[in-house]
XYZ file of C-alpha atoms in Angstrom:
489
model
C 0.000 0.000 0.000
C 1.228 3.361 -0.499
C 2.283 5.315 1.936
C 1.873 8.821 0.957
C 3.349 11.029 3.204
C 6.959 8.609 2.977
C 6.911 9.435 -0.975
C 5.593 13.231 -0.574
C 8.002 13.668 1.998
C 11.010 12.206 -0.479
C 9.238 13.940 -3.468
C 9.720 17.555 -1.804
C 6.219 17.999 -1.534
C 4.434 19.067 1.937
C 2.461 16.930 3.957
C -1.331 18.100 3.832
C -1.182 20.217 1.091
C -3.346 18.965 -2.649
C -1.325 16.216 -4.907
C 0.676 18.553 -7.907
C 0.811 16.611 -10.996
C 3.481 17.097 -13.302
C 3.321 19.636 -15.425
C 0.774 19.083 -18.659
C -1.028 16.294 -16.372
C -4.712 16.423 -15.745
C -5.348 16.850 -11.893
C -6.818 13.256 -11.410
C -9.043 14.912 -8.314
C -10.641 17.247 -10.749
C -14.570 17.710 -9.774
C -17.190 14.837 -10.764
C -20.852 14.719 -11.269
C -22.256 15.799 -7.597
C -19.279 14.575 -5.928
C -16.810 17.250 -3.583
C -13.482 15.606 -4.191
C -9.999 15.777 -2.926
C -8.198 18.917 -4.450
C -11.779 21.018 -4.825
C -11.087 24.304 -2.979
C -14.135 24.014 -0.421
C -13.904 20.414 -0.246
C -10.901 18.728 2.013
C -7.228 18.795 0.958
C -5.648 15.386 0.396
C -3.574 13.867 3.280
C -5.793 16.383 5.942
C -5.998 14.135 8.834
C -8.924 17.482 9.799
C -10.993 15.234 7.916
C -13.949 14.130 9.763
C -15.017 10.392 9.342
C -18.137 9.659 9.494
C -19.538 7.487 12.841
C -18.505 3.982 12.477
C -21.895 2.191 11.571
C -22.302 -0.962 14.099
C -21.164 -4.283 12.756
C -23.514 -6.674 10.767
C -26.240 -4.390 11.251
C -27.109 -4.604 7.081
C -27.370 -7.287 4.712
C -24.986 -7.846 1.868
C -27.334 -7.514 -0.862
C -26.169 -9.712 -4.398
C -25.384 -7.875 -7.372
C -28.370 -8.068 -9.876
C -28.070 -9.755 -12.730
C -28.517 -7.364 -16.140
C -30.879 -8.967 -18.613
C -29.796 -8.219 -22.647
C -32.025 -5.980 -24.306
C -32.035 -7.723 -27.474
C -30.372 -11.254 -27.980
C -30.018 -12.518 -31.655
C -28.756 -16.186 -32.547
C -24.928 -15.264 -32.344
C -24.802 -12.273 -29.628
C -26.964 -10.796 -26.582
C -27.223 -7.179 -26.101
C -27.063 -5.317 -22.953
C -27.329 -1.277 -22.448
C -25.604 0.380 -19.487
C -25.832 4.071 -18.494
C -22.784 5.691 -16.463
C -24.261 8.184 -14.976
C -24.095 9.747 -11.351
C -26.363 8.740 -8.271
C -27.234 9.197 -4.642
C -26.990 5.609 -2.838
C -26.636 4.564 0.791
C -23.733 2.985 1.340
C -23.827 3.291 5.372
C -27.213 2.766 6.937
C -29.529 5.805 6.344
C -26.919 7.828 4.868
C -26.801 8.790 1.058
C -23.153 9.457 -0.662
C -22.768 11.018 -4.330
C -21.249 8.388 -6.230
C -20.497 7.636 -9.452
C -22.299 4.506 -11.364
C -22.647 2.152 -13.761
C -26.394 1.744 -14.205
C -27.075 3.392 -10.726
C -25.442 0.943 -7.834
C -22.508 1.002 -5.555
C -21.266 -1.972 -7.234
C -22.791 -1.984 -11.059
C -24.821 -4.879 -12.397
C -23.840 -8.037 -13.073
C -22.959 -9.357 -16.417
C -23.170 -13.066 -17.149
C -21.710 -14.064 -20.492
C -21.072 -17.958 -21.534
C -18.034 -19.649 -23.537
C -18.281 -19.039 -27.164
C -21.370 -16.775 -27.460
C -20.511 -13.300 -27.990
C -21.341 -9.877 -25.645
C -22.314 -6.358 -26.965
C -22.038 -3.955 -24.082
C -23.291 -0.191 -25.174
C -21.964 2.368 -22.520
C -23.550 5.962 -22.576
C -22.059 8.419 -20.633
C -24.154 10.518 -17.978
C -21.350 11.969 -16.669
C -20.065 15.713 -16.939
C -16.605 14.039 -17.965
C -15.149 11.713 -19.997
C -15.084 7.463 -18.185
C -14.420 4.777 -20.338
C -14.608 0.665 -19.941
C -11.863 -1.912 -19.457
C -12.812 -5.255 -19.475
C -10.272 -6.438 -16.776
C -9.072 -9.822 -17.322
C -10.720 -10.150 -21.118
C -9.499 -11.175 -24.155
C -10.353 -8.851 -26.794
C -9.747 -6.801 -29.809
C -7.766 -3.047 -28.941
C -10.746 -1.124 -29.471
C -12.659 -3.062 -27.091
C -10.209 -2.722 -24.290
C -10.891 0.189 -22.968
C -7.648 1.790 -23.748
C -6.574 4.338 -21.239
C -6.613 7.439 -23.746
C -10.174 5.784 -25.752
C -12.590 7.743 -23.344
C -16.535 7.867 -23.485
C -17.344 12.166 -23.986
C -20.006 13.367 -22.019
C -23.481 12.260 -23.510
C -21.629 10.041 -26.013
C -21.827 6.281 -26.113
C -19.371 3.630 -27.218
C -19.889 -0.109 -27.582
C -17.754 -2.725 -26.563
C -17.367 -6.311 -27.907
C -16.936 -8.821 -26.274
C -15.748 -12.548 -28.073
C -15.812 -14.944 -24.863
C -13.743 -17.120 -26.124
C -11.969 -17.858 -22.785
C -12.926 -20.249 -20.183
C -15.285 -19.787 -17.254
C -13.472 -17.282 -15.122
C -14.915 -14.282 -12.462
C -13.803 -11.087 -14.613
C -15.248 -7.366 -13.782
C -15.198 -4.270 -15.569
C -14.173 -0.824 -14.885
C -13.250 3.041 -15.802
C -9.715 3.056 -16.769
C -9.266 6.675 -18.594
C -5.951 8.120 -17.364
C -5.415 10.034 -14.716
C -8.942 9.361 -13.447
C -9.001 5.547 -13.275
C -8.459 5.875 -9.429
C -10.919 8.459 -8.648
C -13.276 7.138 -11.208
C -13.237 3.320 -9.338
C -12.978 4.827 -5.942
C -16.041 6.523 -6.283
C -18.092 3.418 -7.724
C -17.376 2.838 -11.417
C -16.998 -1.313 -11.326
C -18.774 -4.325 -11.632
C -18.705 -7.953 -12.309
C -18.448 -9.814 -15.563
C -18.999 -13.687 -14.990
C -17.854 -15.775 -18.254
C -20.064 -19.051 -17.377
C -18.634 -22.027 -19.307
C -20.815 -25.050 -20.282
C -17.629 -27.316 -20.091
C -17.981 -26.477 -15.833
C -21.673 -28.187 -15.677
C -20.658 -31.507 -15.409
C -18.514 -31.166 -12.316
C -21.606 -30.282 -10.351
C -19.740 -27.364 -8.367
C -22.077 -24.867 -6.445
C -24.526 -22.975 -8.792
C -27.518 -20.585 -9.085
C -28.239 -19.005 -5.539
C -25.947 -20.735 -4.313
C -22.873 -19.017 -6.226
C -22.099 -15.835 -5.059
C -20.305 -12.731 -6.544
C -18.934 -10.401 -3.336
C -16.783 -7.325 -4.019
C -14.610 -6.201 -1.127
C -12.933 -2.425 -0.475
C -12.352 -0.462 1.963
C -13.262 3.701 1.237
C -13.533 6.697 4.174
C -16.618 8.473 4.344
C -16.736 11.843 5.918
C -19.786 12.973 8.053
C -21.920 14.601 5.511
C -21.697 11.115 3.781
C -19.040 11.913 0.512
C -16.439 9.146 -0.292
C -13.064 11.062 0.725
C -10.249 10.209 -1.976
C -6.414 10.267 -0.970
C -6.233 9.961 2.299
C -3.699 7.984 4.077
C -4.192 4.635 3.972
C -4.704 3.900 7.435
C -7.730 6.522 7.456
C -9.404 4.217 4.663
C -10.603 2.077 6.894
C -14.426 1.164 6.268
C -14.516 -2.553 4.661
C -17.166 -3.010 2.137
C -18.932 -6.527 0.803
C -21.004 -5.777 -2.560
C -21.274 -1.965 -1.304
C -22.326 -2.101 2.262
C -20.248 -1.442 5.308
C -19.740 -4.959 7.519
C -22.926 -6.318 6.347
C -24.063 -9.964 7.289
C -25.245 -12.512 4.318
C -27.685 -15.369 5.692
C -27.032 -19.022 4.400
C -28.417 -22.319 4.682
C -26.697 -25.181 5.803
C -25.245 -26.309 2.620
C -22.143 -25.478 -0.270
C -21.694 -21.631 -1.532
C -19.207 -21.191 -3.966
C -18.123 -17.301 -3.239
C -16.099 -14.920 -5.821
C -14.210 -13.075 -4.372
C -13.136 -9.794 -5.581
C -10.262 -7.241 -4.328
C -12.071 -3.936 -5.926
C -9.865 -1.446 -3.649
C -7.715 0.746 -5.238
C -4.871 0.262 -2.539
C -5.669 -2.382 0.118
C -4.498 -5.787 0.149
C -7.161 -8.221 1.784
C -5.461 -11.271 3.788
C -9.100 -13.240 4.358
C -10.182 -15.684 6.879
C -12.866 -17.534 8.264
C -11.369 -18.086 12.258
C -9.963 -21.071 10.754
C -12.931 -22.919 8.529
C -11.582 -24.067 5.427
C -12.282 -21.998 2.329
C -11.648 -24.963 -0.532
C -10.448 -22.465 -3.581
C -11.128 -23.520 -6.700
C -10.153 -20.651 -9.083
C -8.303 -17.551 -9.441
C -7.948 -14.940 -12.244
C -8.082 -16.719 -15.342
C -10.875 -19.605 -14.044
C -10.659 -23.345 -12.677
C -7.483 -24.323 -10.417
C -5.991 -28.258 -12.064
C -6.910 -28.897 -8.716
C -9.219 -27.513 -5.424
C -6.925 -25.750 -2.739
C -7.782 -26.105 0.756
C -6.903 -23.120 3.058
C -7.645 -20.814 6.101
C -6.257 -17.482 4.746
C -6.220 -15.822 1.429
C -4.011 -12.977 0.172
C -5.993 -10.717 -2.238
C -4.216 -7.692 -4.144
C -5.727 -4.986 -5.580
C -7.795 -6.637 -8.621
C -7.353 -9.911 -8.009
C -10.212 -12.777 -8.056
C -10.347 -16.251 -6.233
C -12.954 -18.593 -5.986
C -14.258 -20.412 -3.062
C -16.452 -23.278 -1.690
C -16.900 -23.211 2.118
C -19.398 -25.984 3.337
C -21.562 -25.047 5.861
C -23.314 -28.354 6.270
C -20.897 -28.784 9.264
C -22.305 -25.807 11.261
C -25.950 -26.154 12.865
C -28.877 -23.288 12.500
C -27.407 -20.415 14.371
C -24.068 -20.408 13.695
C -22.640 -17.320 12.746
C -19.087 -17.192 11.095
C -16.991 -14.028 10.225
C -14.942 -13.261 7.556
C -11.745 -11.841 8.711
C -9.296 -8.961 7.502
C -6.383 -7.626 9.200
C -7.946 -5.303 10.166
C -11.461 -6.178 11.202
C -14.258 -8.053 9.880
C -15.407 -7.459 6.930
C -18.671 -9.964 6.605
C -20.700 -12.564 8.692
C -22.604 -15.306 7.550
C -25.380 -16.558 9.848
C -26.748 -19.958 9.086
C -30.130 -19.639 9.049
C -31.928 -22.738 7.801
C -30.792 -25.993 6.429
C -31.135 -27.580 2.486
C -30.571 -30.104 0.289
C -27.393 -30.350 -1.810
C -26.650 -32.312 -4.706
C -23.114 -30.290 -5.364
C -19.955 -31.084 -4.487
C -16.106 -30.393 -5.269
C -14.450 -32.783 -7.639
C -10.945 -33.751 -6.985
C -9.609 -32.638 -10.587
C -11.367 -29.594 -12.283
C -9.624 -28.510 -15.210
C -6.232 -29.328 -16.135
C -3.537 -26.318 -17.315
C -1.954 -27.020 -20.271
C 1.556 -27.004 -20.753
C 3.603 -24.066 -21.203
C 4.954 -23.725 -24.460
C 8.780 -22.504 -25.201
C 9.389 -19.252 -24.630
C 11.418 -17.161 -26.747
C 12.092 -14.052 -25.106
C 12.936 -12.818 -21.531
C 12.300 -9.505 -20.580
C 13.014 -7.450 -17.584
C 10.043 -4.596 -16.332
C 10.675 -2.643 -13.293
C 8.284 -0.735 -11.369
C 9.143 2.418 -9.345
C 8.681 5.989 -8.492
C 10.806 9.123 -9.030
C 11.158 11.168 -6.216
C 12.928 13.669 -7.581
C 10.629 16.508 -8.422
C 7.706 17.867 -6.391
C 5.507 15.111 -6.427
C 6.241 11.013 -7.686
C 5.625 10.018 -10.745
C 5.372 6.500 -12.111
C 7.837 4.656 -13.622
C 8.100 1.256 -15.556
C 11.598 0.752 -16.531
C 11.951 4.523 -15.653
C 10.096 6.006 -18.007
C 6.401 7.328 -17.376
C 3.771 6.507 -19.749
C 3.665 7.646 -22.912
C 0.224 6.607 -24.985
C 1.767 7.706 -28.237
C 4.877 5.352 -27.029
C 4.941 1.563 -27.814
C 7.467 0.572 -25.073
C 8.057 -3.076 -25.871
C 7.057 -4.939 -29.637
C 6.258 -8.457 -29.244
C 5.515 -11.347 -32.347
C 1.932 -12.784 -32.385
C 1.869 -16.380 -31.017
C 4.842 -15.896 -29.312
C 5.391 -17.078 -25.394
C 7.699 -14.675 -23.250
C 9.061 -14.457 -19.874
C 8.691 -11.466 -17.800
C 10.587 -10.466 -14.841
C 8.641 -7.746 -12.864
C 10.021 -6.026 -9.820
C 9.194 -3.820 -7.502
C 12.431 -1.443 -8.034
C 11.705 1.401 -5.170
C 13.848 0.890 -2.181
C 12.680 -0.452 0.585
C 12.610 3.164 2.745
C 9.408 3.660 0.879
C 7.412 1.316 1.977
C 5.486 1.324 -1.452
C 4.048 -2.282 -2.422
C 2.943 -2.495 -6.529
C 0.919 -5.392 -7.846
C 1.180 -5.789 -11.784
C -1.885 -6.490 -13.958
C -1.317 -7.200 -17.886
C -4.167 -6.498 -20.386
C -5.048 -9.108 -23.303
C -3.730 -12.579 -21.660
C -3.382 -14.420 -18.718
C -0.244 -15.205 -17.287
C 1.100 -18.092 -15.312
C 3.629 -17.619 -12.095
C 6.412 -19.279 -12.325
C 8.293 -17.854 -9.316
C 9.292 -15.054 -6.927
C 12.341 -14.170 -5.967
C 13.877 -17.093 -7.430
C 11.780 -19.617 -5.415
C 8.574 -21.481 -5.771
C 5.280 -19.673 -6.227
C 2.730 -19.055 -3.519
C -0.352 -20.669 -3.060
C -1.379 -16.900 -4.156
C 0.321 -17.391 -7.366
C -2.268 -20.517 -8.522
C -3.521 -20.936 -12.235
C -4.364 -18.448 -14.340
C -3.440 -14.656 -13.515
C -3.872 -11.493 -14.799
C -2.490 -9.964 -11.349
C 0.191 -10.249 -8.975
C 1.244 -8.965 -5.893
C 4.923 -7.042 -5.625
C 5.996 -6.081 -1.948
C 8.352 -3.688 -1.602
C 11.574 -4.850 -3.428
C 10.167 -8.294 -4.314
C 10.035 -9.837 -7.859
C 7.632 -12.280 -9.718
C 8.898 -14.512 -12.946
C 5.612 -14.679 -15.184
C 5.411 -16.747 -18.659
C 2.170 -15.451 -21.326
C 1.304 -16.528 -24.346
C 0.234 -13.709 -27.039
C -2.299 -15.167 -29.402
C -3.758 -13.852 -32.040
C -4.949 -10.236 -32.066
C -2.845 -7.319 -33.127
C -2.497 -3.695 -31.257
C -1.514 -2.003 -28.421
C -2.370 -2.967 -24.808
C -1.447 -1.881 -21.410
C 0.746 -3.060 -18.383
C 0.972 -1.209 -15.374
C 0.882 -1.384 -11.585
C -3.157 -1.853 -10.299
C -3.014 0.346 -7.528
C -4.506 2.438 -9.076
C -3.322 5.720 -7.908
C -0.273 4.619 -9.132
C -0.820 3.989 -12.825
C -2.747 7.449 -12.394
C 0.279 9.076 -11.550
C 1.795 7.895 -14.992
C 3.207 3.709 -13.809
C 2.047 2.390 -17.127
C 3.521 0.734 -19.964
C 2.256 -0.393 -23.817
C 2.714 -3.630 -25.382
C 2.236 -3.927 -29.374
C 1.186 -7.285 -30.728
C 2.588 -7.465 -34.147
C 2.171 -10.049 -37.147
């Protein structure tokens, strides 16, 4: 996580006073649709610890609610059709209190979007906003126009569609504003949902399903007392945990299988997740289906990161209530409330990984900040991005190996995770050891402590363009740690 006033105070900058941007740089606190942000010169100043939170809301007072499920529009043969506005709204995210936020489609956490295996997606975005958002598909496979480039922004009142093949496995993917500069703000203040790729080759294993199969998203924001979301505070002032929008809430159960997906939507925090020692059997990660299921009793989660889980709660009679743990606090309870039937269950093999092919090319990429001026700006092998800038050219079909490490010393005490757009990844080891049981299957993101390194290998199939790589805090690719990737023929 970063710690801001470390970095401000090694940037030259002074502690409490509004984030400068380097010169030509859009302030990425700039006002939004009925929101007072960081920055705004009636509204707080980033890093004011004057800031007054708002009273902590008793625990498991609310119920998580689930993410609704958008129906398509239209649905032809080939392709289903959904519409969603972006547009600002007024929703209580602490009992009885309403904050300004910013929205897909009107909720906290935007609606759901369940695609299958080999049938194709339209998504039409129209923009309510009074500035320019955009759409990135995170963990997708798709064509550069449909990625939801960084610098390919929505206008206000315009609308863009996006296309999406689905021509990857099941796997727990969500979608969110990633126009530069504003990504952080822009997914701080509510612009993300999910985007469940349901694969028919899954039925047969008879895993969890229907109710019973359950998307959570889990942040942390600070809310001050009139109710706004306050952006760039230090990180130990962010400290309200959300579950699908609501502070602490409790989700009731019957005595029976869930299969969770779990989601790190924070722009910062790193989740480590428990249940007081019940086993949470996962069973996927980024990409979709583990070879094999995992049991554990604690779960890293980064910034953007997805596992799956199956916890059983057969084994706990009516009444039981079980919390799910942070660091920090709780951050949900499930109370068993009546018992069921259950015909699922949790095969010993679910899908095999297939080999990884030769690869051809090694490459180093370094993430880090210069301190130098009056404020930090991102760095991936020290350059900042550049969108007009292809920083590395790689051959269609080709497999490389990527070293990625967290260059800043360790005096900073900045962590980075690293997200790639177009492919998943596999890990094949940090630091020159063995992988983490954080590292499993499929990835898209990965976690980089503070001078720590990751070995990943990708595959880069077969569509052309550029895509980006940068660190998915998201403050920092905001502040310029961002790289582009062309896929040529």
């Amino acid at each position: 996580m970063l710690n801001r006033r470390k970095l401000l105070v090694a940037g030259g900058a002074a502690v409490g006073s509004a984030l400068l941007l380097p010169k030509g740089l859009k302030d990425p606190s700039a006002s939004a649709s009925g929101i007072t942000p960081i920055g705004d010169p009636h509204g707080p100043k980033l890093y004011d610890r004057t800031v007054r939170p708002h009273v902590k809301v008793p625990e498991f007072t609310v119920p998580m609610p689930v993410p609704r499920v958008l129906s398509p529009f239209k649905g032809d043969p080939d392709i289903d059709f959904y519409r969603v506005p972006i547009r600002p709204a007024n929703v209580e995210v602490l009992p009885g209190v309403q904050s300004p936020l910013l929205t897909y489609d009107g909720g906290f956490v935007g609606p759901t979007i369940k695609a299958k295996t080999g049938r194709p997606v339209s998504v039409t975005f129209t923009n309510q906003l009074s500035e320019a958002a955009n759409v990135h598909l995170h963990g997708g496979h798709v064509l550069p126009q449909d990625d939801g480039h960084p610098m390919d922004v929505i206008a206000p009142g315009g609308s863009r569609s996006y296309a999406y093949p689905n021509t990857q496995q099941g796997a727990t993917l969500w979608y969110h504003d990633h126009s530069h500069h504003n990504e952080a703000r822009h997914v701080y203040h509510g612009l993300h949902g999910f985007y469940l790729i349901e694969d028919p080759a899954e039925q047969s294993l008879g895993l969890p399903s229907g109710q019973y199969d359950v998307p959570i998203m889990l942040r942390d924001v600070l809310i001050d007392e009139s109710g706004n979301l306050v952006d760039g505070a230090e990180p130990d002032q962010v400290n309200t945990l959300l579950a699908n929008g609501k502070s602490q809430p409790y989700f009731q159960v019957a005595a029976r299988k869930y299969r969770f997906r779990l989601l790190n939507a924070a722009i910062h925090r790193q989740f480590n997740l428990n249940l007081g020692g019940v086993p949470m059997i996962q069973i996927a990660s980024d990409g979709g289906l583990l070879p094999a299921p995992v049991s554990r009793t604690e779960i890293q989660l980064t910034a953007a990161e997805r596992v799956e889980i199956v916890v059983d709660f057969s084994r706990f009679p009516v009444g039981t209530q079980i919390v799910l743990g942070d660091t920090i606090g709780p951050v949900l309870r499930f109370d068993v409330v009546r018992t069921a039937s259950d015909t699922s269950r949790v095969p010993s093999t679910l899908r095999p990984l297939p080999a990884l092919p030769r690869a051809t090319v090694t490459r180093d990429i370094r993430l880090s900040f210069d301190v130098s001026g009056p404020v930090p700006v991102g760095l991936i092998n020290g350059k900042p991005y550049d969108p007009a800038r292809a920083d590395i050219q790689i051959k269609r079909g080709t497999t490389e190996i990527w070293n990625v490490t967290n260059a800043d010393p360790i005096e900073f005490d900045a962590a980075h995770n690293f997200h790639m757009h177009l492919v998943q990844f596999r890990v094949l080891s940090r630091d020159g050891g063995p992988p983490t049981l954080n590292d499993m299957g499929r990835k898209d993101t990965v976690s980089l402590p503070p001078t720590k390194s990751v070995q990943v290998q990708a595959t880069f199939g077969d569509y052309l363009g550029r895509y980006a790589y940068h660190c998915h805090f998201l403050e920092h690719s905001a502040l310029g740690m961002m790289g582009q990737m062309e896929i040529v023929a």
